[in-house]
CSV table of N, CA, C and O in Angstrom, one decimal:
chain,number,residue,atom,x,y,z
J,1,MET,N,0.8,-1.2,0.0
J,1,MET,CA,0.0,0.0,0.0
J,1,MET,C,0.9,1.2,0.0
J,1,MET,O,1.8,1.4,0.8
J,2,LEU,N,0.6,2.2,-0.9
J,2,LEU,CA,1.3,3.4,-0.9
J,2,LEU,C,1.0,4.3,0.2
J,2,LEU,O,-0.2,4.4,0.6
J,3,PRO,N,1.9,5.0,0.8
J,3,PRO,CA,1.6,6.0,1.8
J,3,PRO,C,1.0,7.3,1.1
J,3,PRO,O,1.8,8.2,0.8
J,4,LEU,N,-0.3,7.3,0.9
J,4,LEU,CA,-0.9,8.3,0.0
J,4,LEU,C,-0.7,9.7,0.6
J,4,LEU,O,-0.7,10.7,-0.2
J,5,HIS,N,-0.4,9.9,1.8
J,5,HIS,CA,-0.2,11.2,2.4
J,5,HIS,C,1.1,11.8,1.9
J,5,HIS,O,1.3,13.0,2.1
J,6,ARG,N,2.0,10.9,1.4
J,6,ARG,CA,3.3,11.4,0.9
J,6,ARG,C,3.6,11.2,-0.5
J,6,ARG,O,4.6,11.5,-1.0
J,7,THR,N,2.6,10.7,-1.2
J,7,THR,CA,2.8,10.2,-2.6
J,7,THR,C,2.4,11.3,-3.6
J,7,THR,O,1.5,12.1,-3.5
J,8,PHE,N,3.3,11.4,-4.6
J,8,PHE,CA,3.0,12.3,-5.8
J,8,PHE,C,2.8,11.4,-7.0
J,8,PHE,O,3.5,10.4,-7.1
J,9,VAL,N,1.9,11.6,-7.9
J,9,VAL,CA,1.6,10.8,-9.0
J,9,VAL,C,1.6,11.5,-10.3
J,9,VAL,O,1.0,12.6,-10.4
J,10,LEU,N,2.3,11.0,-11.3
J,10,LEU,CA,2.4,11.6,-12.6
J,10,LEU,C,1.9,10.5,-13.6
J,10,LEU,O,2.4,9.4,-13.7
J,11,ASN,N,0.8,10.8,-14.3
J,11,ASN,CA,0.2,10.0,-15.3
J,11,ASN,C,0.6,10.6,-16.6
J,11,ASN,O,0.3,11.8,-16.8
J,12,ILE,N,1.3,9.9,-17.5
J,12,ILE,CA,1.7,10.5,-18.8
J,12,ILE,C,1.1,9.5,-19.9
J,12,ILE,O,1.3,8.3,-19.8
J,13,MET,N,0.6,10.1,-20.9
J,13,MET,CA,0.1,9.3,-22.1
J,13,MET,C,0.4,10.2,-23.3
J,13,MET,O,0.5,11.4,-23.3
J,14,GLY,N,0.4,9.5,-24.4
J,14,GLY,CA,0.5,10.2,-25.7
J,14,GLY,C,-0.8,10.5,-26.3
J,14,GLY,O,-1.8,9.7,-26.1
J,15,SER,N,-0.9,11.6,-27.0
J,15,SER,CA,-2.2,12.0,-27.6
J,15,SER,C,-2.6,11.0,-28.7
J,15,SER,O,-3.8,11.0,-29.1
J,16,LYS,N,-1.7,10.2,-29.3
J,16,LYS,CA,-2.0,9.2,-30.3
J,16,LYS,C,-2.0,7.8,-29.8
J,16,LYS,O,-1.8,6.9,-30.6
J,17,ASP,N,-2.2,7.6,-28.5
J,17,ASP,CA,-2.2,6.3,-27.9
J,17,ASP,C,-3.5,5.6,-28.4
J,17,ASP,O,-4.6,6.1,-28.2
J,18,GLN,N,-3.3,4.4,-29.0
J,18,GLN,CA,-4.4,3.6,-29.5
J,18,GLN,C,-4.7,2.5,-28.5
J,18,GLN,O,-5.7,1.7,-28.8
J,19,ILE,N,-4.0,2.3,-27.4
J,19,ILE,CA,-4.3,1.3,-26.5
J,19,ILE,C,-5.2,1.8,-25.3
J,19,ILE,O,-6.1,1.1,-25.0
J,20,VAL,N,-4.8,2.9,-24.8
J,20,VAL,CA,-5.6,3.5,-23.7
J,20,VAL,C,-6.4,4.7,-24.2
J,20,VAL,O,-5.8,5.7,-24.6
J,21,PRO,N,-7.7,4.6,-24.2
J,21,PRO,CA,-8.5,5.7,-24.7
J,21,PRO,C,-8.4,6.9,-23.8
J,21,PRO,O,-8.2,6.8,-22.6
J,22,ASP,N,-8.5,8.1,-24.4
J,22,ASP,CA,-8.4,9.4,-23.7
J,22,ASP,C,-9.4,9.4,-22.5
J,22,ASP,O,-9.0,9.8,-21.4
J,23,ASP,N,-10.6,9.0,-22.7
J,23,ASP,CA,-11.6,9.0,-21.6
J,23,ASP,C,-11.1,8.2,-20.4
J,23,ASP,O,-11.4,8.6,-19.3
J,24,ASP,N,-10.4,7.1,-20.7
J,24,ASP,CA,-10.0,6.2,-19.6
J,24,ASP,C,-8.9,7.0,-18.7
J,24,ASP,O,-8.9,6.8,-17.5
J,25,VAL,N,-8.0,7.7,-19.4
J,25,VAL,CA,-7.0,8.4,-18.7
J,25,VAL,C,-7.6,9.5,-17.8
J,25,VAL,O,-7.2,9.6,-16.6
J,26,TRP,N,-8.6,10.2,-18.3
J,26,TRP,CA,-9.2,11.2,-17.4
J,26,TRP,C,-10.0,10.6,-16.3
J,26,TRP,O,-10.1,11.2,-15.2
J,27,GLU,N,-10.6,9.5,-16.6
J,27,GLU,CA,-11.3,8.8,-15.5
J,27,GLU,C,-10.4,8.3,-14.4
J,27,GLU,O,-10.6,8.4,-13.2
J,28,TYR,N,-9.2,7.8,-14.8
J,28,TYR,CA,-8.2,7.3,-13.9
J,28,TYR,C,-7.7,8.5,-13.1
J,28,TYR,O,-7.6,8.5,-11.9
J,29,ASP,N,-7.5,9.7,-13.8
J,29,ASP,CA,-7.1,10.9,-13.1
J,29,ASP,C,-8.1,11.3,-12.0
J,29,ASP,O,-7.8,11.6,-10.9
J,30,ARG,N,-9.4,11.3,-12.4
J,30,ARG,CA,-10.4,11.6,-11.5
J,30,ARG,C,-10.5,10.7,-10.3
J,30,ARG,O,-10.6,11.2,-9.1
J,31,LEU,N,-10.4,9.4,-10.5
J,31,LEU,CA,-10.4,8.5,-9.4
J,31,LEU,C,-9.2,8.6,-8.5
J,31,LEU,O,-9.3,8.5,-7.3
J,32,MET,N,-8.0,8.8,-9.1
J,32,MET,CA,-6.8,9.0,-8.2
J,32,MET,C,-7.0,10.3,-7.4
J,32,MET,O,-6.6,10.3,-6.2
J,33,ARG,N,-7.5,11.3,-7.9
J,33,ARG,CA,-7.7,12.6,-7.2
J,33,ARG,C,-8.7,12.4,-6.1
J,33,ARG,O,-8.6,12.9,-5.0
J,34,MET,N,-9.7,11.6,-6.3
J,34,MET,CA,-10.7,11.3,-5.3
J,34,MET,C,-10.1,10.5,-4.1
J,34,MET,O,-10.5,10.8,-2.9
J,35,ALA,N,-9.2,9.6,-4.4
J,35,ALA,CA,-8.6,8.8,-3.4
J,35,ALA,C,-7.5,9.4,-2.7
J,35,ALA,O,-7.1,9.1,-1.5
J,36,ALA,N,-6.8,10.4,-3.3
J,36,ALA,CA,-5.6,11.0,-2.7
J,36,ALA,C,-6.0,12.1,-1.7
J,36,ALA,O,-6.9,12.9,-1.9
J,37,PRO,N,-5.3,12.1,-0.5
J,37,PRO,CA,-5.5,13.1,0.4
J,37,PRO,C,-5.2,14.5,-0.1
J,37,PRO,O,-5.7,15.5,0.4
J,38,HIS,N,-4.2,14.5,-1.0
J,38,HIS,CA,-3.8,15.8,-1.6
J,38,HIS,C,-4.0,15.7,-3.1
J,38,HIS,O,-3.0,15.3,-3.8
J,39,ALA,N,-5.1,16.0,-3.6
J,39,ALA,CA,-5.5,15.9,-5.0
J,39,ALA,C,-4.5,16.7,-5.9
J,39,ALA,O,-4.3,16.3,-7.1
J,40,ASP,N,-3.9,17.7,-5.4
J,40,ASP,CA,-3.0,18.6,-6.2
J,40,ASP,C,-1.7,17.8,-6.5
J,40,ASP,O,-0.9,18.3,-7.3
J,41,ARG,N,-1.5,16.7,-5.8
J,41,ARG,CA,-0.3,15.9,-6.1
J,41,ARG,C,-0.5,14.9,-7.2
J,41,ARG,O,0.5,14.1,-7.5
J,42,VAL,N,-1.6,14.8,-7.8
J,42,VAL,CA,-1.9,14.0,-8.9
J,42,VAL,C,-1.9,14.8,-10.2
J,42,VAL,O,-2.7,15.8,-10.3
J,43,VAL,N,-1.0,14.5,-11.1
J,43,VAL,CA,-0.9,15.3,-12.3
J,43,VAL,C,-1.0,14.3,-13.5
J,43,VAL,O,-0.4,13.3,-13.5
J,44,THR,N,-1.8,14.7,-14.5
J,44,THR,CA,-1.9,14.0,-15.8
J,44,THR,C,-1.4,14.9,-16.9
J,44,THR,O,-1.8,16.0,-17.0
J,45,ARG,N,-0.5,14.3,-17.7
J,45,ARG,CA,0.0,15.1,-18.9
J,45,ARG,C,-0.2,14.3,-20.1
J,45,ARG,O,0.0,13.0,-20.1
J,46,ILE,N,-0.6,14.9,-21.2
J,46,ILE,CA,-0.8,14.3,-22.5
J,46,ILE,C,0.3,14.9,-23.4
J,46,ILE,O,0.4,16.1,-23.5
J,47,VAL,N,1.1,14.0,-23.9
J,47,VAL,CA,2.2,14.4,-24.8
J,47,VAL,C,1.8,14.4,-26.2
J,47,VAL,O,1.4,13.3,-26.7
J,48,PRO,N,1.7,15.6,-26.9
J,48,PRO,CA,1.2,15.6,-28.2
J,48,PRO,C,2.0,14.7,-29.2
J,48,PRO,O,3.2,14.7,-29.2
J,49,GLY,N,1.3,14.0,-30.0
J,49,GLY,CA,1.9,13.2,-31.0
J,49,GLY,C,2.5,11.8,-30.6
J,49,GLY,O,2.8,11.0,-31.4
J,50,ALA,N,2.6,11.6,-29.3
J,50,ALA,CA,3.2,10.4,-28.8
J,50,ALA,C,2.2,9.2,-28.8
J,50,ALA,O,1.0,9.4,-28.6
J,51,LYS,N,2.7,8.0,-29.0
J,51,LYS,CA,1.9,6.8,-29.0
J,51,LYS,C,2.1,6.1,-27.7
J,51,LYS,O,2.7,6.6,-26.8
J,52,HIS,N,1.5,4.9,-27.6
J,52,HIS,CA,1.5,4.2,-26.3
J,52,HIS,C,2.9,3.7,-25.9
J,52,HIS,O,3.2,3.7,-24.7
J,53,PHE,N,3.7,3.3,-26.8
J,53,PHE,CA,5.0,2.6,-26.5
J,53,PHE,C,6.2,3.5,-26.5
J,53,PHE,O,7.3,3.0,-26.1
J,54,TRP,N,6.1,4.8,-26.8
J,54,TRP,CA,7.2,5.7,-26.7
J,54,TRP,C,8.4,5.1,-27.4
J,54,TRP,O,9.5,4.9,-26.8
J,55,ASN,N,8.2,4.8,-28.7
J,55,ASN,CA,9.3,4.0,-29.4
J,55,ASN,C,10.1,4.8,-30.4
J,55,ASN,O,10.7,4.2,-31.3
J,56,ASN,N,10.0,6.1,-30.4
J,56,ASN,CA,10.9,6.8,-31.3
J,56,ASN,C,11.6,8.0,-30.5
J,56,ASN,O,11.1,8.4,-29.4
J,57,GLN,N,12.6,8.5,-31.1
J,57,GLN,CA,13.4,9.5,-30.4
J,57,GLN,C,12.6,10.8,-30.0
J,57,GLN,O,12.7,11.3,-28.9
J,58,ARG,N,11.8,11.2,-30.8
J,58,ARG,CA,11.0,12.4,-30.6
J,58,ARG,C,10.0,12.2,-29.4
J,58,ARG,O,9.9,13.0,-28.5
J,59,GLU,N,9.4,11.0,-29.4
J,59,GLU,CA,8.5,10.7,-28.2
J,59,GLU,C,9.3,10.6,-26.9
J,59,GLU,O,8.8,11.1,-25.9
J,60,LEU,N,10.5,9.9,-27.0
J,60,LEU,CA,11.3,9.8,-25.8
J,60,LEU,C,11.8,11.1,-25.3
J,60,LEU,O,11.8,11.4,-24.0
J,61,GLU,N,12.1,12.0,-26.1
J,61,GLU,CA,12.6,13.4,-25.7
J,61,GLU,C,11.4,14.1,-25.1
J,61,GLU,O,11.6,14.8,-24.1
J,62,ALA,N,10.2,14.0,-25.6
J,62,ALA,CA,9.0,14.7,-25.0
J,62,ALA,C,8.7,14.1,-23.7
J,62,ALA,O,8.4,14.8,-22.7
J,63,LEU,N,8.9,12.8,-23.5
J,63,LEU,CA,8.7,12.1,-22.3
J,63,LEU,C,9.7,12.6,-21.2
J,63,LEU,O,9.3,12.9,-20.1
J,64,ASP,N,10.9,12.7,-21.7
J,64,ASP,CA,12.0,13.1,-20.8
J,64,ASP,C,11.7,14.6,-20.3
J,64,ASP,O,11.8,14.9,-19.1
J,65,ARG,N,11.3,15.4,-21.2
J,65,ARG,CA,11.0,16.8,-20.8
J,65,ARG,C,9.8,16.9,-19.8
J,65,ARG,O,9.9,17.6,-18.8
J,66,SER,N,8.8,16.0,-20.0
J,66,SER,CA,7.7,16.0,-19.1
J,66,SER,C,8.1,15.5,-17.7
J,66,SER,O,7.7,16.1,-16.7
J,67,LEU,N,9.0,14.5,-17.7
J,67,LEU,CA,9.4,14.0,-16.4
J,67,LEU,C,10.3,15.0,-15.7
J,67,LEU,O,10.1,15.2,-14.5
J,68,VAL,N,11.2,15.6,-16.4
J,68,VAL,CA,12.1,16.6,-15.8
J,68,VAL,C,11.3,17.8,-15.2
J,68,VAL,O,11.5,18.2,-14.1
J,69,ARG,N,10.3,18.3,-16.0
J,69,ARG,CA,9.5,19.4,-15.6
J,69,ARG,C,8.7,19.0,-14.3
J,69,ARG,O,8.6,19.8,-13.3
J,70,TRP,N,8.2,17.8,-14.3
J,70,TRP,CA,7.4,17.3,-13.1
J,70,TRP,C,8.3,17.1,-11.9
J,70,TRP,O,8.0,17.6,-10.8
J,71,LEU,N,9.5,16.5,-12.1
J,71,LEU,CA,10.4,16.3,-11.0
J,71,LEU,C,11.0,17.6,-10.4
J,71,LEU,O,11.2,17.7,-9.2
J,72,THR,N,11.1,18.6,-11.3
J,72,THR,CA,11.6,19.9,-10.9
J,72,THR,C,10.6,20.6,-9.9
J,72,THR,O,11.0,21.3,-9.0
J,73,THR,N,9.4,20.3,-10.0
J,73,THR,CA,8.4,20.8,-9.1
J,73,THR,C,8.2,19.9,-7.9
J,73,THR,O,8.0,20.4,-6.8
J,74,VAL,N,8.3,18.6,-8.0
J,74,VAL,CA,8.1,17.7,-6.9
J,74,VAL,C,9.2,17.6,-6.0
J,74,VAL,O,9.1,17.6,-4.7
J,75,LEU,N,10.4,17.4,-6.5
J,75,LEU,CA,11.6,17.2,-5.6
J,75,LEU,C,11.8,18.2,-4.5
J,75,LEU,O,12.1,17.9,-3.4
J,76,PRO,N,11.7,19.5,-4.8
J,76,PRO,CA,11.8,20.5,-3.8
J,76,PRO,C,10.7,20.4,-2.7
J,76,PRO,O,11.0,20.6,-1.5
J,77,LYS,N,9.6,19.9,-3.1
J,77,LYS,CA,8.5,19.8,-2.1
J,77,LYS,C,8.7,18.6,-1.1
J,77,LYS,O,8.2,18.7,0.0
J,78,ILE,N,9.6,17.7,-1.5
J,78,ILE,CA,9.9,16.6,-0.6
J,78,ILE,C,11.3,16.7,0.0
J,78,ILE,O,11.8,15.8,0.7
J,79,GLY,N,11.9,17.8,-0.2
J,79,GLY,CA,13.2,18.1,0.4
J,79,GLY,C,14.4,17.5,-0.3
J,79,GLY,O,15.4,17.3,0.3
J,80,LEU,N,14.3,17.2,-1.6
J,80,LEU,CA,15.4,16.7,-2.4
J,80,LEU,C,15.9,17.7,-3.4
J,80,LEU,O,15.2,18.5,-3.9
């Protein structure tokens, strides 16, 4: 069980994901926010043009940028 009072969540998907429908991502986001004591710690990002498997350099670079941007905001909040 995750210690939800200390957990930060990042959901990332590509806008051209053919495996996970857009509606499912936003429903998952909604459910995570409902369950989390700190809903502001749940973040969902859609990477334009990316597919489900992140299998080309452009997609991986976009994923990397999203992760770095998120970590830049989260790490200071947890003292790292």
